[in-house]
Amino acid sequence: DGGITQSPKYLFRKEGQNVTLSCEQNLNHDAMYWYRQDPGQGLRLIYYSQIVNDFQKGDIAEGYSVSREKKESFPLTVTSAQKNPTAFYLCASKPGQGYNEQFFGPGTRLTVL
Amino acid sequence: GQQVMQIPQYQHVQEGEDFTTYCNSSTTLSNIQWYKQRPGGHPVFLIQLVKSGEVKKQKRLTFQFGEAKKNSSLHITATQTTDVGTYFCAYMEYGNKLVFGAGTILRVKS
């Protein structure tokens, strides 16, 4: 996990505002992922990207957007359309095909007031 | 959505007791992974199993993949306070997607 950074650790926003969460990795990994974690529900996949300039929706993509303009960066925007945005957001990465282990960043805890 | 069921959801044990969490699927899995998340932390990869009937050990932790590749278990012998956290199973789906179980929360009383 040492090569993945997420900032900030805690984030507070007012309802109706868009907010972008940062995720950077220096592991030279091809694939990157965003998960949302709520108490008792495990990790749910929001978006993932297998290569630069390409990404796919996960199970709960509504109200979120991403970009993958650089291999090392995969920012997540939580839009005002997300009805319940308060959660713990985790970014992960893994090497390309043939490697299944995912490496997680420390997470960002977003609270929308 | 999640296609692996983890039980129990929560377990509170006395230090020194054993602990087991189970992961069950209705379909055959190509692989199963286990992660540990400490309170306030992020998931950390523990192990991956890919072969039918595979058993792997890491010190006090024993991981097993069922013969039919539809279930897996994680067993901790003689729990310690450092074992507290949430244990997740996960499997790699088509398209490089990792699907997680809901996790088992382990608390250890000293």
CSV table of C-alpha atoms in Angstrom, one decimal:
chain,number,residue,atom,x,y,z
A,1,ASP,CA,0.0,0.0,0.0
A,2,GLY,CA,3.0,2.3,0.4
A,3,GLY,CA,2.8,3.4,-3.3
A,4,ILE,CA,-0.8,4.7,-3.2
A,5,THR,CA,-1.8,8.0,-1.7
A,6,GLN,CA,-5.2,9.4,-1.2
A,7,SER,CA,-5.8,12.9,0.0
A,8,PRO,CA,-7.2,14.3,2.1
A,9,LYS,CA,-7.8,11.7,4.9
A,10,TYR,CA,-11.0,13.6,6.0
A,11,LEU,CA,-13.1,15.8,3.9
A,12,PHE,CA,-16.2,17.8,4.7
A,13,ARG,CA,-18.5,19.4,2.1
A,14,LYS,CA,-21.9,21.0,2.1
A,15,GLU,CA,-24.7,19.3,0.4
A,16,GLY,CA,-25.1,20.2,-3.3
A,17,GLN,CA,-21.3,20.7,-3.9
A,18,ASN,CA,-19.2,18.5,-6.1
A,19,VAL,CA,-16.0,17.2,-4.6
A,20,THR,CA,-13.0,15.5,-6.1
A,21,LEU,CA,-11.0,12.9,-4.3
A,22,SER,CA,-7.4,12.3,-5.2
A,23,CYS,CA,-5.7,9.0,-5.8
A,24,GLU,CA,-2.1,8.7,-7.0
A,25,GLN,CA,0.1,5.6,-7.4
A,26,ASN,CA,3.8,5.3,-8.2
A,27,LEU,CA,3.7,1.5,-8.5
A,28,ASN,CA,3.4,1.6,-12.3
A,29,HIS,CA,0.2,-0.4,-12.1
A,30,ASP,CA,-2.1,-0.5,-15.1
A,31,ALA,CA,-5.4,-0.9,-13.3
A,32,MET,CA,-7.0,1.4,-10.7
A,33,TYR,CA,-10.2,1.1,-8.8
A,34,TRP,CA,-12.5,3.2,-6.6
A,35,TYR,CA,-14.6,1.6,-3.9
A,36,ARG,CA,-17.1,2.9,-1.4
A,37,GLN,CA,-17.4,1.4,2.0
A,38,ASP,CA,-20.4,1.8,4.3
A,39,PRO,CA,-20.7,0.1,7.7
A,40,GLY,CA,-21.7,-3.5,7.4
A,41,GLN,CA,-21.7,-3.5,3.6
A,42,GLY,CA,-18.2,-4.3,2.7
A,43,LEU,CA,-16.6,-2.7,-0.4
A,44,ARG,CA,-18.7,-1.7,-3.4
A,45,LEU,CA,-17.1,-0.9,-6.7
A,46,ILE,CA,-17.8,2.5,-8.1
A,47,TYR,CA,-15.5,2.8,-11.2
A,48,TYR,CA,-12.4,1.1,-12.5
A,49,SER,CA,-9.8,1.7,-15.2
A,50,GLN,CA,-7.6,-1.0,-16.8
A,51,ILE,CA,-5.6,1.4,-18.9
A,52,VAL,CA,-5.0,5.1,-19.4
A,53,ASN,CA,-7.9,7.0,-21.1
A,54,ASP,CA,-10.3,4.1,-20.4
A,55,PHE,CA,-12.6,3.3,-17.5
A,56,GLN,CA,-15.8,1.3,-16.8
A,57,LYS,CA,-18.7,1.7,-14.4
A,58,GLY,CA,-18.8,-0.5,-11.4
A,59,ASP,CA,-21.8,-1.6,-9.4
A,60,ILE,CA,-22.7,1.9,-8.0
A,61,ALA,CA,-21.5,4.5,-10.5
A,62,GLU,CA,-24.5,6.8,-10.4
A,63,GLY,CA,-23.6,10.2,-9.1
A,64,TYR,CA,-19.9,9.7,-9.6
A,65,SER,CA,-17.4,10.5,-12.4
A,66,VAL,CA,-13.8,9.6,-13.0
A,67,SER,CA,-11.0,10.4,-15.4
A,68,ARG,CA,-7.7,8.5,-16.2
A,69,GLU,CA,-5.6,10.9,-18.1
A,70,LYS,CA,-2.3,9.7,-16.6
A,71,LYS,CA,-1.3,6.2,-15.5
A,72,GLU,CA,-0.5,7.2,-12.0
A,73,SER,CA,-3.7,9.2,-11.3
A,74,PHE,CA,-7.4,8.3,-11.0
A,75,PRO,CA,-9.4,11.1,-9.4
A,76,LEU,CA,-13.0,10.5,-8.4
A,77,THR,CA,-15.6,13.3,-8.4
A,78,VAL,CA,-18.6,12.9,-6.1
A,79,THR,CA,-21.3,15.0,-7.7
A,80,SER,CA,-24.3,16.6,-6.2
A,81,ALA,CA,-26.4,13.9,-7.9
A,82,GLN,CA,-25.1,11.3,-5.5
A,83,LYS,CA,-27.9,11.0,-3.0
A,84,ASN,CA,-26.0,9.7,0.0
A,85,PRO,CA,-22.3,10.6,-0.5
A,86,THR,CA,-21.1,10.3,3.1
A,87,ALA,CA,-18.9,7.3,3.2
A,88,PHE,CA,-15.3,6.0,3.3
A,89,TYR,CA,-13.8,6.0,-0.2
A,90,LEU,CA,-10.9,3.6,-1.0
A,91,CYS,CA,-8.7,3.7,-4.1
A,92,ALA,CA,-6.8,0.6,-5.2
A,93,SER,CA,-4.5,-0.5,-7.9
A,94,LYS,CA,-3.0,-3.6,-9.3
A,95,PRO,CA,-0.6,-4.7,-12.0
A,96,GLY,CA,-1.9,-5.8,-15.4
A,97,GLN,CA,-3.4,-9.1,-16.4
A,98,GLY,CA,-2.2,-12.1,-14.5
A,99,TYR,CA,-1.9,-10.4,-11.2
A,100,ASN,CA,-5.0,-10.4,-8.9
A,101,GLU,CA,-3.8,-8.8,-5.7
A,102,GLN,CA,-5.0,-5.3,-5.2
A,103,PHE,CA,-3.1,-2.6,-3.2
A,104,PHE,CA,-5.2,-0.1,-1.3
A,105,GLY,CA,-4.6,3.5,-0.4
A,106,PRO,CA,-5.4,4.8,3.1
A,107,GLY,CA,-8.8,6.1,2.1
A,108,THR,CA,-10.7,9.3,2.3
A,109,ARG,CA,-13.6,9.7,4.7
A,110,LEU,CA,-16.1,12.1,3.1
A,111,THR,CA,-18.8,13.8,5.2
A,112,VAL,CA,-21.5,15.8,3.5
A,113,LEU,CA,-23.2,18.2,5.8
B,1,GLY,CA,-23.7,-7.0,-6.7
B,2,GLN,CA,-22.1,-9.3,-4.2
B,3,GLN,CA,-22.2,-13.0,-5.1
B,4,VAL,CA,-20.3,-14.3,-2.1
B,5,MET,CA,-21.8,-14.7,1.3
B,6,GLN,CA,-19.6,-14.4,4.4
B,7,ILE,CA,-20.6,-15.7,7.8
B,8,PRO,CA,-20.6,-14.8,10.5
B,9,GLN,CA,-21.1,-11.1,10.2
B,10,TYR,CA,-19.6,-10.5,13.6
B,11,GLN,CA,-17.7,-12.5,16.2
B,12,HIS,CA,-16.4,-11.6,19.6
B,13,VAL,CA,-13.9,-14.1,21.0
B,14,GLN,CA,-11.8,-14.4,24.1
B,15,GLU,CA,-8.1,-14.0,23.5
B,16,GLY,CA,-6.6,-17.5,22.9
B,17,GLU,CA,-9.8,-18.9,21.4
B,18,ASP,CA,-10.0,-19.9,17.8
B,19,PHE,CA,-11.9,-18.1,15.1
B,20,THR,CA,-13.2,-19.1,11.7
B,21,THR,CA,-14.9,-17.1,8.9
B,22,TYR,CA,-16.6,-18.7,5.9
B,23,CYS,CA,-17.1,-17.5,2.4
B,24,ASN,CA,-19.8,-19.2,0.2
B,25,SER,CA,-20.7,-18.9,-3.4
B,26,SER,CA,-23.5,-20.4,-5.5
B,27,THR,CA,-21.2,-20.6,-8.5
B,28,THR,CA,-17.7,-22.0,-9.0
B,29,LEU,CA,-15.0,-19.5,-8.4
B,30,SER,CA,-11.7,-19.3,-10.4
B,31,ASN,CA,-9.9,-17.9,-7.4
B,32,ILE,CA,-10.5,-16.5,-3.9
B,33,GLN,CA,-8.6,-13.8,-2.1
B,34,TRP,CA,-8.6,-12.8,1.6
B,35,TYR,CA,-8.0,-9.3,2.9
B,36,LYS,CA,-7.8,-7.9,6.4
B,37,GLN,CA,-8.8,-4.4,7.4
B,38,ARG,CA,-7.8,-3.1,10.8
B,39,PRO,CA,-10.2,-0.6,12.5
B,40,GLY,CA,-9.8,2.8,10.8
B,41,GLY,CA,-7.5,1.3,8.2
B,42,HIS,CA,-7.6,0.0,4.7
B,43,PRO,CA,-7.8,-3.6,3.3
B,44,VAL,CA,-4.5,-5.4,3.1
B,45,PHE,CA,-4.1,-8.5,0.9
B,46,LEU,CA,-3.5,-11.7,2.8
B,47,ILE,CA,-3.5,-14.5,0.3
B,48,GLN,CA,-5.0,-15.9,-2.9
B,49,LEU,CA,-6.2,-19.5,-3.5
B,50,VAL,CA,-6.7,-20.9,-6.9
B,51,LYS,CA,-6.7,-24.7,-6.7
B,52,SER,CA,-9.5,-27.0,-5.7
B,53,GLY,CA,-9.0,-28.2,-2.1
B,54,GLU,CA,-6.0,-25.9,-1.6
B,55,VAL,CA,-4.8,-25.2,1.9
B,56,LYS,CA,-2.3,-22.5,2.8
B,57,LYS,CA,-0.9,-21.5,6.2
B,58,GLN,CA,0.5,-18.2,7.4
B,59,LYS,CA,1.6,-18.6,11.0
B,60,ARG,CA,-1.7,-18.9,13.0
B,61,LEU,CA,-3.8,-18.4,9.9
B,62,THR,CA,-5.1,-21.3,7.8
B,63,PHE,CA,-6.8,-20.7,4.5
B,64,GLN,CA,-8.8,-23.3,2.6
B,65,PHE,CA,-10.5,-23.5,-0.8
B,66,GLY,CA,-13.2,-26.0,-1.1
B,67,GLU,CA,-13.1,-29.0,-3.4
B,68,ALA,CA,-15.9,-27.6,-5.6
B,69,LYS,CA,-14.3,-24.2,-5.5
B,70,LYS,CA,-17.6,-22.7,-4.1
B,71,ASN,CA,-16.5,-22.0,-0.6
B,72,SER,CA,-13.5,-20.9,1.4
B,73,SER,CA,-12.6,-20.4,5.0
B,74,LEU,CA,-10.1,-18.5,7.1
B,75,HIS,CA,-9.2,-20.0,10.5
B,76,ILE,CA,-7.2,-18.3,13.1
B,77,THR,CA,-5.7,-20.4,15.9
B,78,ALA,CA,-5.3,-18.9,19.4
B,79,THR,CA,-6.5,-15.4,18.6
B,80,GLN,CA,-4.5,-12.4,19.8
B,81,THR,CA,-5.6,-8.7,20.1
B,82,THR,CA,-3.6,-7.9,17.0
B,83,ASP,CA,-6.0,-10.1,15.0
B,84,VAL,CA,-8.9,-7.6,15.5
B,85,GLY,CA,-10.4,-6.2,12.3
B,86,THR,CA,-12.6,-7.1,9.4
B,87,TYR,CA,-11.8,-10.1,7.2
B,88,PHE,CA,-13.0,-10.0,3.7
B,89,CYS,CA,-13.1,-12.7,1.0
B,90,ALA,CA,-13.1,-11.6,-2.6
B,91,TYR,CA,-12.9,-13.1,-6.1
B,92,MET,CA,-11.8,-11.8,-9.4
B,93,GLU,CA,-14.6,-11.5,-11.9
B,94,TYR,CA,-14.4,-11.1,-15.6
B,95,GLY,CA,-13.1,-7.7,-16.7
B,96,ASN,CA,-10.6,-7.5,-13.9
B,97,LYS,CA,-13.3,-6.7,-11.2
B,98,LEU,CA,-12.8,-7.8,-7.7
B,99,VAL,CA,-16.0,-8.7,-5.9
B,100,PHE,CA,-16.0,-8.6,-2.1
B,101,GLY,CA,-18.0,-10.3,0.5
B,102,ALA,CA,-19.5,-8.2,3.2
B,103,GLY,CA,-16.8,-9.2,5.7
B,104,THR,CA,-16.6,-10.7,9.2
B,105,ILE,CA,-15.8,-8.3,12.0
B,106,LEU,CA,-13.6,-9.9,14.6
B,107,ARG,CA,-13.2,-8.5,18.1
B,108,VAL,CA,-10.9,-10.1,20.7
B,109,LYS,CA,-11.4,-9.7,24.4
B,110,SER,CA,-8.1,-9.8,26.4
